[in-house]
Amino acid sequence: MENYLYNCHYCNKEYKPRRRKKQKYCSNSCRTLAFNLKKKSQLSFPININKNNKTSIDKMSVAGIGNAAVGTFAVNTITNWLTRDENKPATKKDIKDIKELVLKRYHEILNMQTDSYGNYPYYDIELRTVVYLKK
């Protein structure tokens, strides 16, 4: 062991270390108090903030806006080009077309023959029956 006396990093009291060159504090209570003090100082915000000095990040330029617009356009174009049609999101027009298709009352039946008067078979959604109508 060392015969040299060290100063505690928290209370500045002289002590003889029990561990060689590892011990910085005279006791466990000083060690935990120093840790808590360090933790509190890391959580607080710096006091001296100079708001007068603007950095290059705070300034906006036309070139920066143009670069952002071109980059966004390029990404959207490439994404649209590489995405299959079945994986693209539906638009309002697509949903409207589907509603018009599905919400019709009569749906033509393609695998049935016409009746004796030449009327075509349709399925009536409301009545849930087959009806014959002229085209």
CSV table of N, CA and C in Angstrom, one decimal:
chain,number,residue,atom,x,y,z
A,1,MET,N,0.8,-1.2,0.0
A,1,MET,CA,0.0,0.0,0.0
A,1,MET,C,0.9,1.3,0.0
A,2,GLU,N,0.2,2.3,-0.4
A,2,GLU,CA,0.9,3.6,-0.5
A,2,GLU,C,0.9,4.3,0.9
A,3,ASN,N,1.9,5.0,1.2
A,3,ASN,CA,2.0,5.8,2.4
A,3,ASN,C,1.6,7.3,2.1
A,4,TYR,N,1.3,7.6,0.9
A,4,TYR,CA,1.1,8.9,0.5
A,4,TYR,C,-0.4,9.3,0.8
A,5,LEU,N,-0.7,10.5,1.2
A,5,LEU,CA,-2.0,10.9,1.5
A,5,LEU,C,-2.6,11.6,0.3
A,6,TYR,N,-3.9,11.3,-0.1
A,6,TYR,CA,-4.6,12.0,-1.2
A,6,TYR,C,-5.6,12.9,-0.7
A,7,ASN,N,-6.1,13.8,-1.5
A,7,ASN,CA,-7.2,14.7,-1.2
A,7,ASN,C,-8.4,14.2,-1.8
A,8,CYS,N,-9.5,14.2,-1.1
A,8,CYS,CA,-10.8,13.8,-1.6
A,8,CYS,C,-11.3,14.7,-2.6
A,9,HIS,N,-11.8,14.2,-3.7
A,9,HIS,CA,-12.3,15.1,-4.8
A,9,HIS,C,-13.6,15.8,-4.5
A,10,TYR,N,-14.3,15.4,-3.5
A,10,TYR,CA,-15.5,16.0,-3.1
A,10,TYR,C,-15.4,17.0,-1.9
A,11,CYS,N,-14.8,16.5,-0.8
A,11,CYS,CA,-14.8,17.3,0.4
A,11,CYS,C,-13.4,17.9,0.6
A,12,ASN,N,-12.4,17.5,-0.2
A,12,ASN,CA,-11.0,18.0,-0.1
A,12,ASN,C,-10.3,17.6,1.2
A,13,LYS,N,-10.8,16.6,1.9
A,13,LYS,CA,-10.1,16.1,3.1
A,13,LYS,C,-9.0,15.1,2.7
A,14,GLU,N,-7.9,15.1,3.5
A,14,GLU,CA,-6.8,14.2,3.3
A,14,GLU,C,-7.2,12.8,3.8
A,15,TYR,N,-6.8,11.8,3.0
A,15,TYR,CA,-7.1,10.4,3.4
A,15,TYR,C,-6.0,9.5,2.9
A,16,LYS,N,-5.9,8.3,3.5
A,16,LYS,CA,-5.0,7.3,3.0
A,16,LYS,C,-5.8,6.3,2.2
A,17,PRO,N,-5.5,6.1,0.9
A,17,PRO,CA,-6.4,5.2,0.1
A,17,PRO,C,-6.2,3.7,0.5
A,18,ARG,N,-7.3,3.0,0.3
A,18,ARG,CA,-7.3,1.6,0.6
A,18,ARG,C,-7.0,0.8,-0.7
A,19,ARG,N,-7.3,1.5,-1.9
A,19,ARG,CA,-6.9,0.9,-3.2
A,19,ARG,C,-5.9,1.7,-3.9
A,20,ARG,N,-5.0,1.1,-4.5
A,20,ARG,CA,-3.9,1.8,-5.2
A,20,ARG,C,-4.4,2.6,-6.4
A,21,LYS,N,-4.2,3.9,-6.5
A,21,LYS,CA,-4.5,4.8,-7.6
A,21,LYS,C,-5.9,4.6,-8.2
A,22,LYS,N,-6.8,4.1,-7.5
A,22,LYS,CA,-8.2,3.9,-8.0
A,22,LYS,C,-9.1,4.8,-7.2
A,23,GLN,N,-8.8,5.0,-5.9
A,23,GLN,CA,-9.7,5.6,-5.0
A,23,GLN,C,-9.6,7.2,-5.1
A,24,LYS,N,-10.7,7.9,-5.4
A,24,LYS,CA,-10.7,9.3,-5.6
A,24,LYS,C,-11.3,10.0,-4.4
A,25,TYR,N,-12.2,9.3,-3.7
A,25,TYR,CA,-12.9,9.9,-2.6
A,25,TYR,C,-12.6,9.2,-1.3
A,26,CYS,N,-12.8,10.0,-0.2
A,26,CYS,CA,-12.4,9.4,1.1
A,26,CYS,C,-13.4,8.4,1.6
A,27,SER,N,-14.7,8.5,1.2
A,27,SER,CA,-15.7,7.5,1.7
A,27,SER,C,-16.7,7.3,0.6
A,28,ASN,N,-17.6,6.3,0.8
A,28,ASN,CA,-18.7,6.0,-0.1
A,28,ASN,C,-19.7,7.2,-0.2
A,29,SER,N,-19.9,7.8,1.0
A,29,SER,CA,-20.8,9.0,1.0
A,29,SER,C,-20.3,10.1,0.1
A,30,CYS,N,-19.0,10.4,0.2
A,30,CYS,CA,-18.5,11.5,-0.7
A,30,CYS,C,-18.6,11.1,-2.2
A,31,ARG,N,-18.4,9.8,-2.5
A,31,ARG,CA,-18.4,9.3,-3.8
A,31,ARG,C,-19.9,9.5,-4.4
A,32,THR,N,-20.9,9.1,-3.6
A,32,THR,CA,-22.3,9.2,-4.1
A,32,THR,C,-22.7,10.6,-4.2
A,33,LEU,N,-22.3,11.5,-3.2
A,33,LEU,CA,-22.6,12.9,-3.3
A,33,LEU,C,-22.0,13.6,-4.5
A,34,ALA,N,-20.8,13.2,-4.9
A,34,ALA,CA,-20.1,13.7,-6.0
A,34,ALA,C,-20.8,13.3,-7.3
A,35,PHE,N,-21.3,12.0,-7.3
A,35,PHE,CA,-22.0,11.5,-8.5
A,35,PHE,C,-23.3,12.3,-8.7
A,36,ASN,N,-24.0,12.5,-7.6
A,36,ASN,CA,-25.3,13.2,-7.7
A,36,ASN,C,-25.1,14.6,-8.1
A,37,LEU,N,-24.1,15.3,-7.6
A,37,LEU,CA,-23.8,16.6,-8.0
A,37,LEU,C,-23.4,16.7,-9.5
A,38,LYS,N,-22.7,15.8,-10.0
A,38,LYS,CA,-22.3,15.7,-11.4
A,38,LYS,C,-23.5,15.5,-12.3
A,39,LYS,N,-24.4,14.6,-11.8
A,39,LYS,CA,-25.6,14.3,-12.6
A,39,LYS,C,-26.5,15.5,-12.7
A,40,LYS,N,-26.6,16.2,-11.6
A,40,LYS,CA,-27.5,17.4,-11.6
A,40,LYS,C,-26.9,18.5,-12.5
A,41,SER,N,-25.6,18.6,-12.5
A,41,SER,CA,-25.0,19.7,-13.4
A,41,SER,C,-25.1,19.3,-14.9
A,42,GLN,N,-25.2,18.0,-15.2
A,42,GLN,CA,-25.4,17.6,-16.6
A,42,GLN,C,-26.8,17.9,-17.0
A,43,LEU,N,-27.7,17.8,-16.1
A,43,LEU,CA,-29.1,18.1,-16.5
A,43,LEU,C,-29.5,19.5,-16.7
A,44,SER,N,-28.8,20.4,-16.0
A,44,SER,CA,-29.1,21.8,-16.1
A,44,SER,C,-28.5,22.4,-17.5
A,45,PHE,N,-29.2,23.4,-18.0
A,45,PHE,CA,-28.8,24.0,-19.3
A,45,PHE,C,-27.7,25.0,-19.0
A,46,PRO,N,-26.9,25.3,-20.0
A,46,PRO,CA,-25.9,26.3,-19.9
A,46,PRO,C,-26.5,27.7,-19.7
A,47,ILE,N,-25.9,28.5,-18.8
A,47,ILE,CA,-26.4,29.8,-18.5
A,47,ILE,C,-26.1,30.8,-19.5
A,48,ASN,N,-24.9,30.8,-20.1
A,48,ASN,CA,-24.4,31.8,-21.0
A,48,ASN,C,-24.7,31.4,-22.4
A,49,ILE,N,-25.9,31.8,-22.9
A,49,ILE,CA,-26.3,31.5,-24.3
A,49,ILE,C,-26.3,32.9,-24.9
A,50,ASN,N,-25.5,33.0,-26.0
A,50,ASN,CA,-25.4,34.3,-26.7
A,50,ASN,C,-26.3,34.2,-27.9
A,51,LYS,N,-27.4,34.9,-27.9
A,51,LYS,CA,-28.4,34.9,-28.9
A,51,LYS,C,-28.1,35.8,-30.1
A,52,ASN,N,-27.1,36.7,-29.9
A,52,ASN,CA,-26.8,37.7,-30.9
A,52,ASN,C,-26.0,37.1,-32.1
A,53,ASN,N,-25.2,36.1,-31.8
A,53,ASN,CA,-24.4,35.5,-32.9
A,53,ASN,C,-25.2,34.4,-33.6
A,54,LYS,N,-25.5,34.7,-34.9
A,54,LYS,CA,-26.2,33.7,-35.7
A,54,LYS,C,-25.3,32.8,-36.3
A,55,THR,N,-25.6,31.5,-36.3
A,55,THR,CA,-24.8,30.5,-37.0
A,55,THR,C,-25.3,30.4,-38.4
A,56,SER,N,-24.6,29.6,-39.2
A,56,SER,CA,-25.0,29.4,-40.6
A,56,SER,C,-26.3,28.6,-40.7
A,57,ILE,N,-26.6,27.8,-39.6
A,57,ILE,CA,-27.8,27.0,-39.6
A,57,ILE,C,-29.0,27.9,-39.5
A,58,ASP,N,-28.9,29.0,-38.7
A,58,ASP,CA,-30.0,29.9,-38.5
A,58,ASP,C,-30.4,30.7,-39.7
A,59,LYS,N,-29.5,30.9,-40.7
A,59,LYS,CA,-29.7,31.7,-41.9
A,59,LYS,C,-30.4,30.8,-42.9
A,60,MET,N,-31.3,31.4,-43.7
A,60,MET,CA,-32.0,30.7,-44.8
A,60,MET,C,-31.6,31.3,-46.1
A,61,SER,N,-31.3,30.5,-47.1
A,61,SER,CA,-30.9,31.0,-48.4
A,61,SER,C,-31.8,30.4,-49.5
A,62,VAL,N,-31.8,31.1,-50.6
A,62,VAL,CA,-32.6,30.6,-51.7
A,62,VAL,C,-32.0,29.3,-52.3
A,63,ALA,N,-30.7,29.2,-52.2
A,63,ALA,CA,-30.1,28.0,-52.7
A,63,ALA,C,-30.4,26.8,-51.9
A,64,GLY,N,-30.5,27.0,-50.6
A,64,GLY,CA,-30.9,25.9,-49.7
A,64,GLY,C,-32.3,25.5,-49.9
A,65,ILE,N,-33.2,26.4,-50.1
A,65,ILE,CA,-34.6,26.1,-50.4
A,65,ILE,C,-34.7,25.3,-51.8
A,66,GLY,N,-34.0,25.8,-52.8
A,66,GLY,CA,-34.0,25.1,-54.1
A,66,GLY,C,-33.4,23.7,-54.0
A,67,ASN,N,-32.3,23.6,-53.2
A,67,ASN,CA,-31.8,22.2,-53.1
A,67,ASN,C,-32.7,21.3,-52.4
A,68,ALA,N,-33.4,21.8,-51.4
A,68,ALA,CA,-34.4,21.0,-50.7
A,68,ALA,C,-35.6,20.6,-51.6
A,69,ALA,N,-36.0,21.5,-52.4
A,69,ALA,CA,-37.1,21.2,-53.3
A,69,ALA,C,-36.7,20.2,-54.4
A,70,VAL,N,-35.5,20.4,-54.9
A,70,VAL,CA,-35.0,19.4,-56.0
A,70,VAL,C,-34.8,18.1,-55.3
A,71,GLY,N,-34.3,18.0,-54.1
A,71,GLY,CA,-34.1,16.7,-53.5
A,71,GLY,C,-35.4,16.0,-53.2
A,72,THR,N,-36.4,16.7,-52.7
A,72,THR,CA,-37.7,16.1,-52.5
A,72,THR,C,-38.4,15.6,-53.7
A,73,PHE,N,-38.3,16.4,-54.8
A,73,PHE,CA,-38.8,16.0,-56.1
A,73,PHE,C,-38.2,14.8,-56.6
A,74,ALA,N,-36.8,14.7,-56.5
A,74,ALA,CA,-36.1,13.5,-57.0
A,74,ALA,C,-36.5,12.3,-56.2
A,75,VAL,N,-36.6,12.4,-54.9
A,75,VAL,CA,-37.0,11.2,-54.1
A,75,VAL,C,-38.4,10.8,-54.4
A,76,ASN,N,-39.3,11.7,-54.5
A,76,ASN,CA,-40.7,11.3,-54.8
A,76,ASN,C,-40.8,10.7,-56.2
A,77,THR,N,-40.1,11.2,-57.2
A,77,THR,CA,-40.1,10.7,-58.6
A,77,THR,C,-39.6,9.3,-58.6
A,78,ILE,N,-38.4,9.1,-57.9
A,78,ILE,CA,-37.8,7.7,-57.9
A,78,ILE,C,-38.7,6.7,-57.2
A,79,THR,N,-39.3,7.2,-56.1
A,79,THR,CA,-40.2,6.3,-55.3
A,79,THR,C,-41.4,5.9,-56.1
A,80,ASN,N,-42.0,6.9,-56.8
A,80,ASN,CA,-43.1,6.6,-57.7
A,80,ASN,C,-42.8,5.7,-58.8
A,81,TRP,N,-41.6,5.9,-59.4
A,81,TRP,CA,-41.1,5.1,-60.5
A,81,TRP,C,-40.9,3.6,-60.1
A,82,LEU,N,-40.3,3.4,-58.9
A,82,LEU,CA,-40.0,2.1,-58.4
A,82,LEU,C,-41.1,1.3,-57.8
A,83,THR,N,-42.2,2.0,-57.4
A,83,THR,CA,-43.3,1.3,-56.7
A,83,THR,C,-44.3,0.8,-57.7
A,84,ARG,N,-44.7,-0.5,-57.5
A,84,ARG,CA,-45.7,-1.1,-58.4
A,84,ARG,C,-47.0,-0.4,-58.2
A,85,ASP,N,-47.9,-0.5,-59.3
A,85,ASP,CA,-49.2,0.1,-59.2
A,85,ASP,C,-50.0,-0.5,-58.1
A,86,GLU,N,-50.0,-1.8,-57.8
A,86,GLU,CA,-50.8,-2.4,-56.8
A,86,GLU,C,-50.3,-2.0,-55.4
A,87,ASN,N,-49.1,-1.5,-55.3
A,87,ASN,CA,-48.6,-1.1,-53.9
A,87,ASN,C,-48.7,0.4,-53.7
A,88,LYS,N,-49.2,1.2,-54.6
A,88,LYS,CA,-49.3,2.6,-54.5
A,88,LYS,C,-50.6,2.9,-53.6
A,89,PRO,N,-50.6,4.0,-52.9
A,89,PRO,CA,-51.7,4.3,-52.1
A,89,PRO,C,-52.9,4.8,-53.0
A,90,ALA,N,-54.1,4.5,-52.5
A,90,ALA,CA,-55.3,4.8,-53.2
A,90,ALA,C,-55.6,6.3,-53.1
A,91,THR,N,-56.0,7.0,-54.2
A,91,THR,CA,-56.4,8.4,-54.2
A,91,THR,C,-57.9,8.5,-54.0
A,92,LYS,N,-58.3,9.7,-53.8
A,92,LYS,CA,-59.8,10.0,-53.6
A,92,LYS,C,-60.5,9.5,-54.8
A,93,LYS,N,-60.0,9.7,-56.0
A,93,LYS,CA,-60.6,9.3,-57.3
A,93,LYS,C,-60.8,7.8,-57.3
A,94,ASP,N,-59.7,7.1,-56.9
A,94,ASP,CA,-59.8,5.6,-56.9
A,94,ASP,C,-60.9,5.1,-56.0
A,95,ILE,N,-61.0,5.7,-54.8
A,95,ILE,CA,-62.1,5.3,-53.9
A,95,ILE,C,-63.4,5.7,-54.4
A,96,LYS,N,-63.6,6.8,-55.1
A,96,LYS,CA,-64.9,7.2,-55.7
A,96,LYS,C,-65.3,6.2,-56.8
A,97,ASP,N,-64.3,5.8,-57.6
A,97,ASP,CA,-64.6,4.9,-58.7
A,97,ASP,C,-65.0,3.5,-58.1
A,98,ILE,N,-64.4,3.1,-57.0
A,98,ILE,CA,-64.7,1.8,-56.4
A,98,ILE,C,-66.1,1.9,-55.8
A,99,LYS,N,-66.4,3.0,-55.2
A,99,LYS,CA,-67.8,3.2,-54.6
A,99,LYS,C,-68.8,3.1,-55.7
A,100,GLU,N,-68.6,3.8,-56.8
A,100,GLU,CA,-69.5,3.8,-58.0
A,100,GLU,C,-69.7,2.4,-58.5
A,101,LEU,N,-68.6,1.6,-58.6
A,101,LEU,CA,-68.6,0.3,-59.1
A,101,LEU,C,-69.4,-0.7,-58.2
A,102,VAL,N,-69.1,-0.6,-56.9
A,102,VAL,CA,-69.7,-1.5,-55.9
A,102,VAL,C,-71.1,-1.1,-55.5
A,103,LEU,N,-71.4,0.1,-55.5
A,103,LEU,CA,-72.6,0.6,-54.9
A,103,LEU,C,-73.8,0.6,-56.0
A,104,LYS,N,-73.5,0.1,-57.2
A,104,LYS,CA,-74.6,0.0,-58.2
A,104,LYS,C,-75.6,-1.0,-57.7
A,105,ARG,N,-76.8,-0.8,-58.0
A,105,ARG,CA,-77.8,-1.8,-57.6
A,105,ARG,C,-77.8,-3.0,-58.4
A,106,TYR,N,-77.6,-2.9,-59.7
A,106,TYR,CA,-77.6,-4.0,-60.7
A,106,TYR,C,-76.2,-4.3,-61.2
A,107,HIS,N,-75.8,-5.6,-61.1
A,107,HIS,CA,-74.5,-6.0,-61.6
A,107,HIS,C,-74.8,-7.1,-62.7
A,108,GLU,N,-74.2,-6.8,-63.9
A,108,GLU,CA,-74.4,-7.7,-65.0
A,108,GLU,C,-73.8,-9.1,-64.7
A,109,ILE,N,-74.6,-10.1,-65.1
A,109,ILE,CA,-74.1,-11.5,-65.0
A,109,ILE,C,-73.6,-12.0,-66.4
A,110,LEU,N,-72.4,-12.3,-66.5
A,110,LEU,CA,-71.8,-12.5,-67.8
A,110,LEU,C,-71.9,-14.0,-68.2
A,111,ASN,N,-72.1,-14.9,-67.3
A,111,ASN,CA,-72.1,-16.3,-67.7
A,111,ASN,C,-73.6,-16.9,-67.8
A,112,MET,N,-74.6,-16.0,-68.0
A,112,MET,CA,-76.0,-16.5,-68.2
A,112,MET,C,-76.4,-16.0,-69.6
A,113,GLN,N,-77.3,-16.7,-70.2
A,113,GLN,CA,-77.9,-16.3,-71.5
A,113,GLN,C,-79.0,-15.3,-71.3
A,114,THR,N,-79.3,-14.6,-72.4
A,114,THR,CA,-80.4,-13.7,-72.4
A,114,THR,C,-81.7,-14.5,-72.3
A,115,ASP,N,-82.8,-13.8,-71.9
A,115,ASP,CA,-84.1,-14.4,-71.9
A,115,ASP,C,-84.7,-14.4,-73.3
A,116,SER,N,-85.9,-14.9,-73.5
A,116,SER,CA,-86.6,-15.0,-74.8
A,116,SER,C,-86.9,-13.6,-75.4
A,117,TYR,N,-86.9,-12.6,-74.6
A,117,TYR,CA,-87.1,-11.2,-75.1
A,117,TYR,C,-85.9,-10.5,-75.5
A,118,GLY,N,-84.7,-11.1,-75.2
A,118,GLY,CA,-83.4,-10.4,-75.5
A,118,GLY,C,-82.9,-9.6,-74.4
A,119,ASN,N,-83.5,-9.7,-73.2
A,119,ASN,CA,-83.0,-9.0,-72.0
A,119,ASN,C,-81.8,-9.7,-71.4
A,120,TYR,N,-80.9,-8.9,-70.8
A,120,TYR,CA,-79.7,-9.4,-70.2
A,120,TYR,C,-79.9,-9.7,-68.7
A,121,PRO,N,-79.3,-10.7,-68.2
A,121,PRO,CA,-79.4,-11.0,-66.7
A,121,PRO,C,-78.6,-10.0,-65.9
A,122,TYR,N,-79.2,-9.6,-64.8
A,122,TYR,CA,-78.5,-8.7,-63.8
A,122,TYR,C,-78.8,-9.2,-62.4
A,123,TYR,N,-77.9,-9.0,-61.5
A,123,TYR,CA,-78.1,-9.4,-60.1
A,123,TYR,C,-78.5,-8.1,-59.4
A,124,ASP,N,-79.7,-8.1,-58.7
A,124,ASP,CA,-80.2,-7.0,-58.0
A,124,ASP,C,-79.7,-7.2,-56.5
A,125,ILE,N,-78.9,-6.2,-56.1
A,125,ILE,CA,-78.3,-6.3,-54.7
A,125,ILE,C,-79.3,-6.1,-53.7
A,126,GLU,N,-80.3,-5.2,-53.9
A,126,GLU,CA,-81.3,-4.9,-52.8
A,126,GLU,C,-82.2,-6.1,-52.7
A,127,LEU,N,-82.7,-6.7,-53.8
A,127,LEU,CA,-83.7,-7.8,-53.7
A,127,LEU,C,-83.0,-9.1,-53.6
A,128,ARG,N,-81.7,-9.2,-54.0
A,128,ARG,CA,-80.9,-10.4,-54.0
A,128,ARG,C,-81.5,-11.5,-54.9
A,129,THR,N,-81.8,-11.0,-56.0
A,129,THR,CA,-82.4,-11.9,-57.1
A,129,THR,C,-81.8,-11.6,-58.4
A,130,VAL,N,-82.1,-12.5,-59.4
A,130,VAL,CA,-81.7,-12.2,-60.8
A,130,VAL,C,-82.9,-11.6,-61.5
A,131,VAL,N,-82.6,-10.4,-62.2
A,131,VAL,CA,-83.6,-9.8,-62.9
A,131,VAL,C,-83.1,-9.6,-64.4
A,132,TYR,N,-84.0,-9.5,-65.3
A,132,TYR,CA,-83.6,-9.3,-66.7
A,132,TYR,C,-84.0,-7.9,-67.2
A,133,LEU,N,-83.0,-7.2,-67.7
A,133,LEU,CA,-83.2,-5.8,-68.1
A,133,LEU,C,-82.6,-5.7,-69.5
A,134,LYS,N,-83.0,-4.6,-70.2
A,134,LYS,CA,-82.4,-4.3,-71.5
A,134,LYS,C,-81.2,-3.4,-71.3
A,135,LYS,N,-80.2,-3.6,-72.1
A,135,LYS,CA,-79.0,-2.8,-72.0
A,135,LYS,C,-79.2,-1.4,-72.5
